[in-house]
mmCIF file of C-alpha atoms in Angstrom:
data_model
loop_
_atom_site.group_PDB
_atom_site.id
_atom_site.type_symbol
_atom_site.label_atom_id
_atom_site.label_comp_id
_atom_site.label_asym_id
_atom_site.label_seq_id
_atom_site.Cartn_x
_atom_site.Cartn_y
_atom_site.Cartn_z
ATOM 1 C CA MET A 107 39.887 -23.627 46.273
ATOM 2 C CA ILE A 108 39.968 -21.880 49.318
ATOM 3 C CA ARG A 109 43.712 -22.233 49.738
ATOM 4 C CA ARG A 110 44.303 -21.084 46.847
ATOM 5 C CA LEU A 111 42.543 -17.950 47.079
ATOM 6 C CA LEU A 112 44.061 -17.239 50.459
ATOM 7 C CA LEU A 113 46.814 -18.168 48.802
ATOM 8 C CA LEU A 114 46.321 -14.745 46.443
ATOM 9 C CA ALA A 115 44.853 -13.125 48.907
ATOM 10 C CA CYS A 116 48.058 -13.907 51.281
ATOM 11 C CA THR A 117 51.210 -12.496 48.446
ATOM 12 C CA PHE A 118 49.426 -9.270 47.723
ATOM 13 C CA ILE A 119 49.386 -9.645 43.442
ATOM 14 C CA ALA A 120 53.154 -10.630 44.216
ATOM 15 C CA THR A 121 53.677 -13.176 41.287
ATOM 16 C CA VAL A 122 50.755 -11.549 39.574
ATOM 17 C CA ALA A 123 50.929 -9.304 36.094
ATOM 18 C CA ALA A 124 48.443 -8.549 34.094
ATOM 19 C CA TYR A 125 49.271 -7.087 30.819
ATOM 20 C CA ALA A 126 47.303 -5.121 28.027
ATOM 21 C CA ASP A 127 46.813 -6.223 24.376
ATOM 22 C CA ASP A 128 47.988 -2.573 22.763
ATOM 23 C CA TYR A 129 51.573 -3.686 24.447
ATOM 24 C CA SER A 130 51.845 -6.682 22.262
ATOM 25 C CA ALA A 131 48.986 -9.078 20.083
ATOM 26 C CA GLY A 132 50.391 -12.193 22.855
ATOM 27 C CA GLY A 133 49.652 -9.798 25.610
ATOM 28 C CA LYS A 134 53.805 -9.934 26.773
ATOM 29 C CA SER A 135 56.502 -7.231 26.174
ATOM 30 C CA ASP A 136 59.600 -8.162 25.716
ATOM 31 C CA THR A 137 60.800 -4.806 25.904
ATOM 32 C CA PRO A 138 62.168 -3.436 29.666
ATOM 33 C CA ARG A 139 59.930 -1.448 31.558
ATOM 34 C CA TYR A 140 62.062 2.537 32.574
ATOM 35 C CA THR A 141 62.729 2.502 36.105
ATOM 36 C CA PHE A 142 63.565 6.105 37.747
ATOM 37 C CA SER A 143 66.395 4.302 39.316
ATOM 38 C CA TRP A 144 70.259 5.412 41.117
ATOM 39 C CA PRO A 145 72.145 7.500 38.839
ATOM 40 C CA LEU A 146 73.958 6.754 35.852
ATOM 41 C CA GLY A 147 77.027 3.965 36.286
ATOM 42 C CA GLU A 148 75.562 2.510 39.081
ATOM 43 C CA GLY A 149 74.466 -0.651 37.801
ATOM 44 C CA ALA A 150 70.396 -1.198 37.230
ATOM 45 C CA LEU A 151 68.457 -3.438 38.998
ATOM 46 C CA LYS A 152 66.513 -5.732 38.542
ATOM 47 C CA PRO A 153 62.958 -5.092 39.693
ATOM 48 C CA ARG A 154 61.719 -7.397 41.547
ATOM 49 C CA GLY A 155 57.351 -8.569 42.006
ATOM 50 C CA GLY A 156 54.282 -9.784 39.490
ATOM 51 C CA THR A 157 56.614 -12.480 37.185
ATOM 52 C CA THR A 158 53.450 -14.256 35.853
ATOM 53 C CA GLN A 159 51.575 -13.647 32.037
ATOM 54 C CA GLY A 160 47.862 -12.374 32.583
ATOM 55 C CA ALA A 161 45.986 -12.787 29.975
ATOM 56 C CA PRO A 162 45.045 -9.778 27.471
ATOM 57 C CA VAL A 163 43.386 -6.643 28.260
ATOM 58 C CA THR A 164 41.621 -3.768 26.233
ATOM 59 C CA LEU A 165 42.329 -0.720 27.944
ATOM 60 C CA ASP A 166 39.726 2.207 27.391
ATOM 61 C CA LYS A 167 41.111 5.275 26.060
ATOM 62 C CA ASP A 168 37.735 7.319 26.090
ATOM 63 C CA ASP A 169 36.844 10.060 28.586
ATOM 64 C CA SER A 170 34.052 8.071 31.176
ATOM 65 C CA ALA A 171 31.547 9.386 32.034
ATOM 66 C CA ALA A 172 32.293 9.675 36.122
ATOM 67 C CA TRP A 173 34.548 12.205 33.978
ATOM 68 C CA VAL A 174 32.089 13.770 32.003
ATOM 69 C CA ALA A 175 29.863 14.109 35.273
ATOM 70 C CA LEU A 176 32.996 14.830 37.516
ATOM 71 C CA GLN A 177 33.598 17.994 34.498
ATOM 72 C CA GLN A 178 30.118 20.192 34.956
ATOM 73 C CA LYS A 179 29.846 23.388 35.689
ATOM 74 C CA SER A 180 27.497 24.087 37.710
ATOM 75 C CA ILE A 181 27.399 21.526 40.529
ATOM 76 C CA SER A 182 28.860 22.581 44.194
ATOM 77 C CA PRO A 183 32.094 21.849 45.548
ATOM 78 C CA PHE A 184 30.551 19.428 48.099
ATOM 79 C CA GLU A 185 29.087 17.187 44.959
ATOM 80 C CA ARG A 186 31.882 17.493 43.011
ATOM 81 C CA ASP A 187 34.239 16.130 45.092
ATOM 82 C CA ARG A 188 32.135 13.246 46.042
ATOM 83 C CA ARG A 189 32.012 12.824 41.584
ATOM 84 C CA ALA A 190 35.999 12.846 42.165
ATOM 85 C CA ILE A 191 35.284 9.804 44.477
ATOM 86 C CA LEU A 192 32.820 7.678 43.200
ATOM 87 C CA ALA A 193 34.948 8.360 39.290
ATOM 88 C CA MET A 194 37.497 5.708 41.210
ATOM 89 C CA SER A 195 34.653 3.067 40.907
ATOM 90 C CA GLY A 196 35.217 1.247 37.885
ATOM 91 C CA GLU A 197 37.462 -1.935 36.101
ATOM 92 C CA TYR A 198 40.563 -1.508 35.752
ATOM 93 C CA ARG A 199 44.564 -2.775 35.028
ATOM 94 C CA VAL A 200 46.594 -1.616 37.829
ATOM 95 C CA THR A 201 49.584 -0.897 37.976
ATOM 96 C CA PHE A 202 52.343 -1.448 41.266
ATOM 97 C CA ASP A 203 55.800 0.535 41.199
ATOM 98 C CA PHE A 204 57.956 1.406 44.153
ATOM 99 C CA LEU A 205 61.325 2.622 44.788
ATOM 100 C CA GLU A 206 63.403 4.040 47.572
ATOM 101 C CA VAL A 207 64.345 7.449 46.046
ATOM 102 C CA ALA A 208 66.908 7.827 48.738
ATOM 103 C CA THR A 209 68.935 6.006 51.629
ATOM 104 C CA TYR A 210 70.500 7.915 55.428
ATOM 105 C CA THR A 211 72.491 4.546 55.852
ATOM 106 C CA ASP A 212 74.480 3.240 53.711
ATOM 107 C CA PRO A 213 73.588 -0.173 52.801
ATOM 108 C CA GLN A 214 75.558 -3.329 51.304
ATOM 109 C CA LYS A 215 73.253 -3.493 48.343
ATOM 110 C CA ARG A 216 70.409 -1.470 47.103
ATOM 111 C CA PRO A 217 66.936 -2.717 47.793
ATOM 112 C CA ALA A 218 65.396 -3.400 44.437
ATOM 113 C CA PRO A 219 62.614 -1.068 43.288
ATOM 114 C CA TYR A 220 58.711 -3.401 43.225
ATOM 115 C CA GLN A 221 56.168 -3.778 40.367
ATOM 116 C CA SER A 222 53.695 -5.518 39.714
ATOM 117 C CA TRP A 223 50.858 -5.910 38.022
ATOM 118 C CA GLY A 224 46.565 -6.700 38.287
ATOM 119 C CA THR A 225 43.141 -6.534 37.374
ATOM 120 C CA GLU A 226 40.464 -5.166 39.504
ATOM 121 C CA LYS A 227 37.059 -4.023 40.228
ATOM 122 C CA VAL A 228 36.259 -1.183 42.428
ATOM 123 C CA TYR A 229 33.043 -1.283 43.398
ATOM 124 C CA VAL A 230 30.502 1.654 45.477
ATOM 125 C CA ASP A 231 29.337 -0.469 48.335
ATOM 126 C CA GLY A 232 27.537 1.936 50.307
ATOM 127 C CA ASP A 233 26.603 6.011 48.983
ATOM 128 C CA THR A 234 25.221 8.043 51.701
ATOM 129 C CA ASP A 235 25.760 11.896 50.193
ATOM 130 C CA SER A 236 28.622 12.384 53.155
ATOM 131 C CA PHE A 237 29.923 8.825 53.451
ATOM 132 C CA ILE A 238 31.015 6.351 50.639
ATOM 133 C CA SER A 239 32.966 3.230 50.645
ATOM 134 C CA LEU A 240 34.227 1.908 47.442
ATOM 135 C CA VAL A 241 35.798 -2.058 47.282
ATOM 136 C CA HIS A 242 38.089 -3.467 45.910
ATOM 137 C CA ILE A 243 38.003 -6.734 44.183
ATOM 138 C CA LEU A 244 40.700 -8.959 42.145
ATOM 139 C CA GLU A 245 39.580 -10.801 39.406
ATOM 140 C CA MET A 246 42.870 -13.134 37.936
ATOM 141 C CA ARG A 247 43.253 -14.566 35.141
ATOM 142 C CA MET A 248 47.117 -16.481 34.009
ATOM 143 C CA VAL A 249 48.249 -17.932 31.023
ATOM 144 C CA GLY A 250 50.051 -20.907 31.281
ATOM 145 C CA LYS A 251 53.416 -22.280 29.358
ATOM 146 C CA ASP A 252 51.469 -23.833 26.578
ATOM 147 C CA GLY A 253 49.001 -20.452 25.675
ATOM 148 C CA THR A 254 46.529 -21.761 27.744
ATOM 149 C CA VAL A 255 44.196 -18.971 29.945
ATOM 150 C CA SER A 256 43.488 -20.285 33.362
ATOM 151 C CA ASP A 257 39.990 -19.319 35.024
ATOM 152 C CA PRO A 258 39.609 -16.116 36.246
ATOM 153 C CA MET A 259 40.673 -16.272 40.852
ATOM 154 C CA VAL A 260 38.850 -13.785 42.303
ATOM 155 C CA THR A 261 39.343 -12.654 45.749
ATOM 156 C CA LYS A 262 38.691 -9.507 47.975
ATOM 157 C CA HIS A 263 40.920 -6.663 48.028
ATOM 158 C CA TRP A 264 41.430 -3.525 50.297
ATOM 159 C CA ARG A 265 38.839 -1.193 51.088
ATOM 160 C CA GLN A 266 38.848 2.768 50.704
ATOM 161 C CA ASP A 267 36.473 4.861 53.091
ATOM 162 C CA TRP A 268 35.983 8.577 52.395
ATOM 163 C CA THR A 269 34.334 10.246 54.724
ATOM 164 C CA TYR A 270 33.021 14.562 54.880
ATOM 165 C CA GLU A 271 34.334 16.666 57.740
ATOM 166 C CA PRO A 272 34.523 13.285 59.977
ATOM 167 C CA THR A 273 34.220 13.530 63.778
ATOM 168 C CA HIS A 274 36.972 10.974 64.340
ATOM 169 C CA ILE A 275 39.866 9.009 62.558
ATOM 170 C CA VAL A 276 41.424 5.299 63.234
ATOM 171 C CA GLU A 277 45.089 5.843 63.496
ATOM 172 C CA TYR A 278 48.455 3.591 63.249
ATOM 173 C CA ASP A 279 50.414 4.171 65.718
ATOM 174 C CA GLY A 280 53.374 1.408 65.270
ATOM 175 C CA SER A 281 53.719 -1.982 66.989
ATOM 176 C CA ALA A 282 50.544 -3.720 65.359
ATOM 177 C CA ARG A 283 48.176 -0.576 67.732
ATOM 178 C CA TRP A 284 45.762 1.353 66.116
ATOM 179 C CA GLU A 285 43.721 4.435 68.198
ATOM 180 C CA ARG A 286 40.368 6.302 67.836
ATOM 181 C CA ARG A 287 40.940 10.349 67.682
ATOM 182 C CA LYS A 288 38.536 12.840 68.070
ATOM 183 C CA LEU A 289 38.452 15.574 65.877
ATOM 184 C CA ASN A 290 38.365 19.153 66.479
ATOM 185 C CA PRO A 291 35.739 21.177 63.440
ATOM 186 C CA LYS A 292 37.921 23.835 62.877
ATOM 187 C CA ASP A 293 40.363 21.143 60.995
ATOM 188 C CA THR A 294 37.931 19.149 59.273
ATOM 189 C CA LYS A 295 36.233 21.933 57.302
ATOM 190 C CA GLY A 296 35.609 21.261 53.549
ATOM 191 C CA ARG A 297 37.895 18.205 54.257
ATOM 192 C CA TRP A 298 36.838 14.368 53.705
ATOM 193 C CA SER A 299 39.308 11.871 55.793
ATOM 194 C CA GLN A 300 40.414 7.933 53.691
ATOM 195 C CA THR A 301 40.600 4.907 55.897
ATOM 196 C CA VAL A 302 41.691 2.679 54.059
ATOM 197 C CA TYR A 303 40.889 -1.231 55.330
ATOM 198 C CA GLN A 304 42.781 -4.493 55.167
ATOM 199 C CA VAL A 305 42.440 -7.114 53.012
ATOM 200 C CA ASP A 306 40.406 -8.784 56.229
ATOM 201 C CA GLU A 307 38.743 -5.823 56.957
ATOM 202 C CA SER A 308 41.049 -5.015 59.831
ATOM 203 C CA PRO A 309 42.386 -1.266 59.741
ATOM 204 C CA ARG A 310 45.969 0.493 58.345
ATOM 205 C CA TYR A 311 46.096 3.718 58.100
ATOM 206 C CA ALA A 312 43.662 6.813 57.947
ATOM 207 C CA SER A 313 44.298 10.341 57.431
ATOM 208 C CA LEU A 314 42.318 13.966 56.255
ATOM 209 C CA GLY A 315 42.504 16.341 53.308
ATOM 210 C CA ARG A 316 40.922 18.152 50.932
ATOM 211 C CA TRP A 317 40.151 18.014 47.098
ATOM 212 C CA GLU A 318 41.224 20.735 44.345
ATOM 213 C CA HIS A 319 40.058 20.262 40.933
ATOM 214 C CA THR A 320 41.180 21.466 37.494
ATOM 215 C CA GLY A 321 40.470 20.859 34.449
ATOM 216 C CA SER A 322 42.663 19.038 33.903
ATOM 217 C CA PHE A 323 42.391 16.245 36.914
ATOM 218 C CA SER A 324 41.004 15.634 40.305
ATOM 219 C CA THR A 325 43.054 15.123 43.447
ATOM 220 C CA TRP A 326 43.066 14.928 46.486
ATOM 221 C CA LEU A 327 46.333 14.619 49.302
ATOM 222 C CA SER A 328 47.294 13.694 52.692
ATOM 223 C CA ALA A 329 48.511 14.569 55.812
ATOM 224 C CA ASP A 330 51.649 12.925 56.738
ATOM 225 C CA THR A 331 50.061 9.434 57.354
ATOM 226 C CA TRP A 332 51.276 6.016 59.440
ATOM 227 C CA ARG A 333 50.939 2.891 58.251
ATOM 228 C CA PRO A 334 52.720 -0.909 58.731
ATOM 229 C CA LEU A 335 54.068 -2.235 56.635
ATOM 230 C CA PRO A 336 52.762 -4.084 53.547
ATOM 231 C CA ARG A 337 53.641 -7.266 51.952
ATOM 232 C CA ARG A 338 56.457 -6.251 49.572
ATOM 233 C CA GLU A 339 58.756 -4.617 52.507
ATOM 234 C CA TRP A 340 58.096 -7.416 55.412
ATOM 235 C CA SER A 341 58.644 -10.405 53.355
ATOM 236 C CA VAL A 342 61.988 -8.817 52.083
ATOM 237 C CA ARG A 343 63.057 -6.356 55.208
ATOM 238 C CA ASP A 344 63.451 -6.637 59.164
ATOM 239 C CA ASP A 345 65.418 -3.617 59.996
ATOM 240 C CA TYR A 346 63.042 -0.322 59.988
ATOM 241 C CA HIS A 347 58.768 -0.893 61.924
ATOM 242 C CA ALA A 348 56.973 1.658 60.020
ATOM 243 C CA LEU A 349 56.009 3.628 56.979
ATOM 244 C CA ILE A 350 55.397 7.295 57.551
ATOM 245 C CA GLY A 351 53.999 9.852 54.304
ATOM 246 C CA THR A 352 52.000 11.369 52.034
ATOM 247 C CA ASN A 353 48.995 9.818 49.977
ATOM 248 C CA ARG A 354 47.955 11.486 46.692
ATOM 249 C CA HIS A 355 44.712 10.406 45.257
ATOM 250 C CA THR A 356 44.920 12.106 41.416
ATOM 251 C CA VAL A 357 41.427 11.085 39.254
ATOM 252 C CA HIS A 358 41.908 12.096 35.252
ATOM 253 C CA ALA A 359 39.788 11.014 32.196
ATOM 254 C CA THR A 360 40.252 7.131 31.307
ATOM 255 C CA GLY A 361 41.322 6.628 35.336
ATOM 256 C CA TRP A 362 43.107 7.435 38.223
ATOM 257 C CA THR A 363 46.533 7.063 40.721
ATOM 258 C CA GLN A 364 47.774 6.866 44.167
ATOM 259 C CA GLU A 365 51.073 8.142 44.731
ATOM 260 C CA GLU A 366 52.932 6.974 47.669
ATOM 261 C CA ASN A 367 56.203 9.731 49.463
ATOM 262 C CA ASN A 368 57.766 7.547 52.724
ATOM 263 C CA LEU A 369 59.889 7.889 55.119
ATOM 264 C CA LYS A 370 60.823 4.197 56.364
ATOM 265 C CA ALA A 371 60.802 5.110 60.205
ATOM 266 C CA VAL A 372 62.667 3.271 63.083
ATOM 267 C CA LEU A 373 61.008 2.896 66.225
ATOM 268 C CA LYS A 374 61.574 2.812 70.027
ATOM 269 C CA PRO A 375 59.757 0.022 71.802
ATOM 270 C CA ASP A 376 57.377 2.518 73.024
ATOM 271 C CA ARG A 377 56.762 3.407 69.018
ATOM 272 C CA GLN A 378 58.339 6.485 69.134
ATOM 273 C CA LEU A 379 60.625 7.643 66.800
ATOM 274 C CA ASP A 380 64.521 6.239 66.757
ATOM 275 C CA PRO A 381 66.266 9.212 68.043
ATOM 276 C CA THR A 382 69.200 8.004 66.741
ATOM 277 C CA ARG A 383 68.198 6.663 63.519
ATOM 278 C CA PRO A 384 64.230 7.451 62.726
ATOM 279 C CA TYR A 385 64.550 7.194 59.034
ATOM 280 C CA LEU A 386 66.230 4.011 56.735
ATOM 281 C CA ALA A 387 64.855 6.176 53.234
ATOM 282 C CA ARG A 388 62.253 7.885 51.276
ATOM 283 C CA GLU A 389 60.336 5.988 49.289
ATOM 284 C CA TYR A 390 58.132 7.007 46.114
ATOM 285 C CA GLY A 391 55.560 4.598 44.888
ATOM 286 C CA MET A 392 53.198 4.853 42.352
ATOM 287 C CA ALA A 393 49.833 3.027 41.628
ATOM 288 C CA ARG A 394 48.026 3.312 38.703
ATOM 289 C CA TYR A 395 44.474 2.124 37.425
ATOM 290 C CA GLU A 396 43.387 2.278 33.910
ATOM 291 C CA ARG A 397 39.891 2.009 33.178
ATOM 292 C CA LEU A 398 39.583 -1.230 30.956
ATOM 293 C CA LYS A 399 36.633 -2.102 28.293
ATOM 294 C CA GLN A 400 34.721 -5.153 27.657
ATOM 295 C CA ALA A 401 36.178 -6.577 30.644
ATOM 296 C CA ASP A 402 34.767 -9.986 32.311
ATOM 297 C CA PHE A 403 34.151 -9.416 35.805
ATOM 298 C CA ALA A 404 31.746 -11.803 36.225
ATOM 299 C CA ALA A 405 33.513 -13.786 38.872
ATOM 300 C CA ALA A 406 33.844 -11.292 40.771
ATOM 301 C CA ASP A 407 30.608 -9.613 40.385
ATOM 302 C CA ARG A 408 29.158 -13.373 41.886
ATOM 303 C CA TYR A 409 31.884 -13.170 45.217
ATOM 304 C CA TYR A 410 31.172 -9.205 45.827
ATOM 305 C CA GLU A 411 27.357 -10.345 45.567
ATOM 306 C CA ARG A 412 27.927 -13.371 47.785
ATOM 307 C CA THR A 413 30.007 -12.298 50.439
ATOM 308 C CA LYS A 414 29.272 -8.638 50.554
ATOM 309 C CA THR A 415 26.822 -9.301 54.284
ATOM 310 C CA PHE A 416 29.785 -11.141 55.872
ATOM 311 C CA TRP A 417 32.051 -8.024 54.779
ATOM 312 C CA ASP A 418 29.962 -5.852 55.952
ATOM 313 C CA GLN A 419 29.090 -7.853 59.102
ATOM 314 C CA VAL A 420 33.365 -7.806 59.698
ATOM 315 C CA ARG A 421 33.441 -4.120 59.940
ATOM 316 C CA ASP A 422 30.948 -3.335 61.407
ATOM 317 C CA ARG A 423 32.664 -5.256 64.398
ATOM 318 C CA TRP A 424 35.392 -3.675 63.631
ATOM 319 C CA SER A 425 33.962 0.062 63.952
ATOM 320 C CA SER A 426 31.723 -0.908 67.454
ATOM 321 C CA LEU A 427 34.915 -2.885 69.233
ATOM 322 C CA PHE A 428 36.687 1.078 68.688
ATOM 323 C CA ALA A 429 33.813 3.192 69.530
ATOM 324 C CA THR A 430 33.335 1.175 72.693
ATOM 325 C CA ARG A 431 37.340 0.871 73.587
ATOM 326 C CA GLY A 432 38.848 3.495 71.630
ATOM 327 C CA TYR A 433 41.678 0.990 70.358
ATOM 328 C CA ALA A 434 42.819 -2.096 68.861
ATOM 329 C CA GLN A 435 45.970 -3.506 69.966
ATOM 330 C CA LEU A 436 46.556 -6.786 67.548
ATOM 331 C CA ARG A 437 49.028 -10.050 68.471
ATOM 332 C CA GLY A 438 51.413 -9.019 65.274
ATOM 333 C CA GLN A 439 50.464 -7.854 61.424
ATOM 334 C CA VAL A 440 48.092 -10.260 60.663
ATOM 335 C CA ASP A 441 48.372 -10.851 57.191
ATOM 336 C CA GLN A 442 52.225 -11.236 57.796
ATOM 337 C CA LEU A 443 50.650 -13.936 60.932
ATOM 338 C CA GLY A 444 48.154 -15.220 58.359
ATOM 339 C CA LEU A 445 44.726 -14.564 60.831
ATOM 340 C CA PHE A 446 43.286 -13.436 58.578
ATOM 341 C CA ALA A 447 42.888 -17.209 57.007
ATOM 342 C CA PRO A 448 39.453 -18.035 59.091
ATOM 343 C CA LEU A 449 37.437 -15.034 57.205
ATOM 344 C CA PHE A 450 38.590 -16.241 54.521
ATOM 345 C CA GLU A 451 37.546 -19.228 54.698
ATOM 346 C CA GLN A 452 33.673 -17.790 56.193
ATOM 347 C CA ALA A 453 33.431 -15.994 52.833
ATOM 348 C CA ASP A 454 34.622 -18.480 50.026
ATOM 349 C CA ALA A 455 32.260 -20.901 51.449
ATOM 350 C CA ILE A 456 29.446 -18.148 52.101
ATOM 351 C CA ALA A 457 30.335 -17.417 48.153
ATOM 352 C CA GLU A 458 30.458 -21.328 46.679
ATOM 353 C CA ASN A 459 26.886 -21.865 48.655
ATOM 354 C CA ASP A 460 25.263 -18.079 47.523
ATOM 355 C CA SER A 461 23.958 -18.245 51.294
ATOM 356 C CA ALA A 462 24.980 -16.727 54.890
ATOM 357 C CA THR A 463 25.352 -19.481 57.586
ATOM 358 C CA SER A 464 24.440 -18.688 60.751
ATOM 359 C CA SER A 465 27.965 -19.514 62.110
ATOM 360 C CA SER A 466 29.365 -16.347 60.994
ATOM 361 C CA ALA A 467 29.043 -13.868 64.136
ATOM 362 C CA SER A 468 30.731 -16.714 65.913
ATOM 363 C CA VAL A 469 33.580 -17.374 63.350
ATOM 364 C CA ILE A 470 34.081 -12.942 63.138
ATOM 365 C CA ASP A 471 34.610 -12.873 66.692
ATOM 366 C CA SER A 472 37.337 -16.091 67.083
ATOM 367 C CA ALA A 473 38.772 -14.731 63.707
ATOM 368 C CA LEU A 474 39.676 -11.107 66.186
ATOM 369 C CA ARG A 475 39.717 -13.055 68.777
ATOM 370 C CA GLU A 476 43.107 -14.149 68.293
ATOM 371 C CA MET A 477 44.313 -10.867 66.394
ATOM 372 C CA GLY A 478 44.163 -9.909 69.959
ATOM 373 C CA ALA A 479 41.716 -7.798 68.552
ATOM 374 C CA LEU A 480 39.265 -9.112 71.546
#
């Protein structure tokens, strides 16, 4: 069971596809998905990514209560920002689409677009006025060749922390290094930082942006942000070292979207851009979070409730590290090296036994030491 959950976490749902019941009665559509691709006449590329059929789900097409609250007229700009962030919580079908839209080299073979699907619940893990934490938990049910639906497979996914007018930020610096940078108050006025953490609470990327609100949507756009390669890239590419781009979150009546506009950057050993060939390509990405109704996330709820304290301890240990040292230089990408495995094994043991264990602190320190953080 533990190994199955670890496999699901490690592959970042790369082989999971969950289809909505309004696409077809059986939960699977034979209609090819449209891909924003290369010019006509150059041939279509078959997308890589999710292939497994998921159990049918039902989309909620009514305006959500969170959207209605976000549209109230008499609230302050700060409160409207808060409600936009909180509106990202809930139960969703998620689709991931990524495509290189421009190349700056002459590749022998154009990279295939990436497409995958999943179902997950986003929990409000913390809310203290100017700080909101949202944690994503995947719960998957697959349909077998004989039509039977599997038991739920549950694992922690990612976390996003939002801070109003932050005093500092932890940024990716290339080559598995993150640094804590103090911010100038004039640069943070009216702005929120978003910090994204990987499955094991290790840092991934962070940036500042300002929320804007309309009657159609609320949107937040980051500054240019460095981030390490995700699994969908390092599993098939080794010719570049970092993504540099913007991240946009847009909340609307029935869900939200996350858009990425990334440059694929080549770095020198000193983590600086290679001046002779700094960028290989530009990539667009879109993740669509479509709200579900009558969805069963009971297994995810149990996992979240039973492991919350443990994962809080892991996050606090990372925060303490950056507060005292100011940086973390890891051995390599945590997910690529599988260094998160001891943490997931501990979380799974806690989830199954419904109790914390006295060894959690030593397991956390041992895992961070193996990563190179301690």
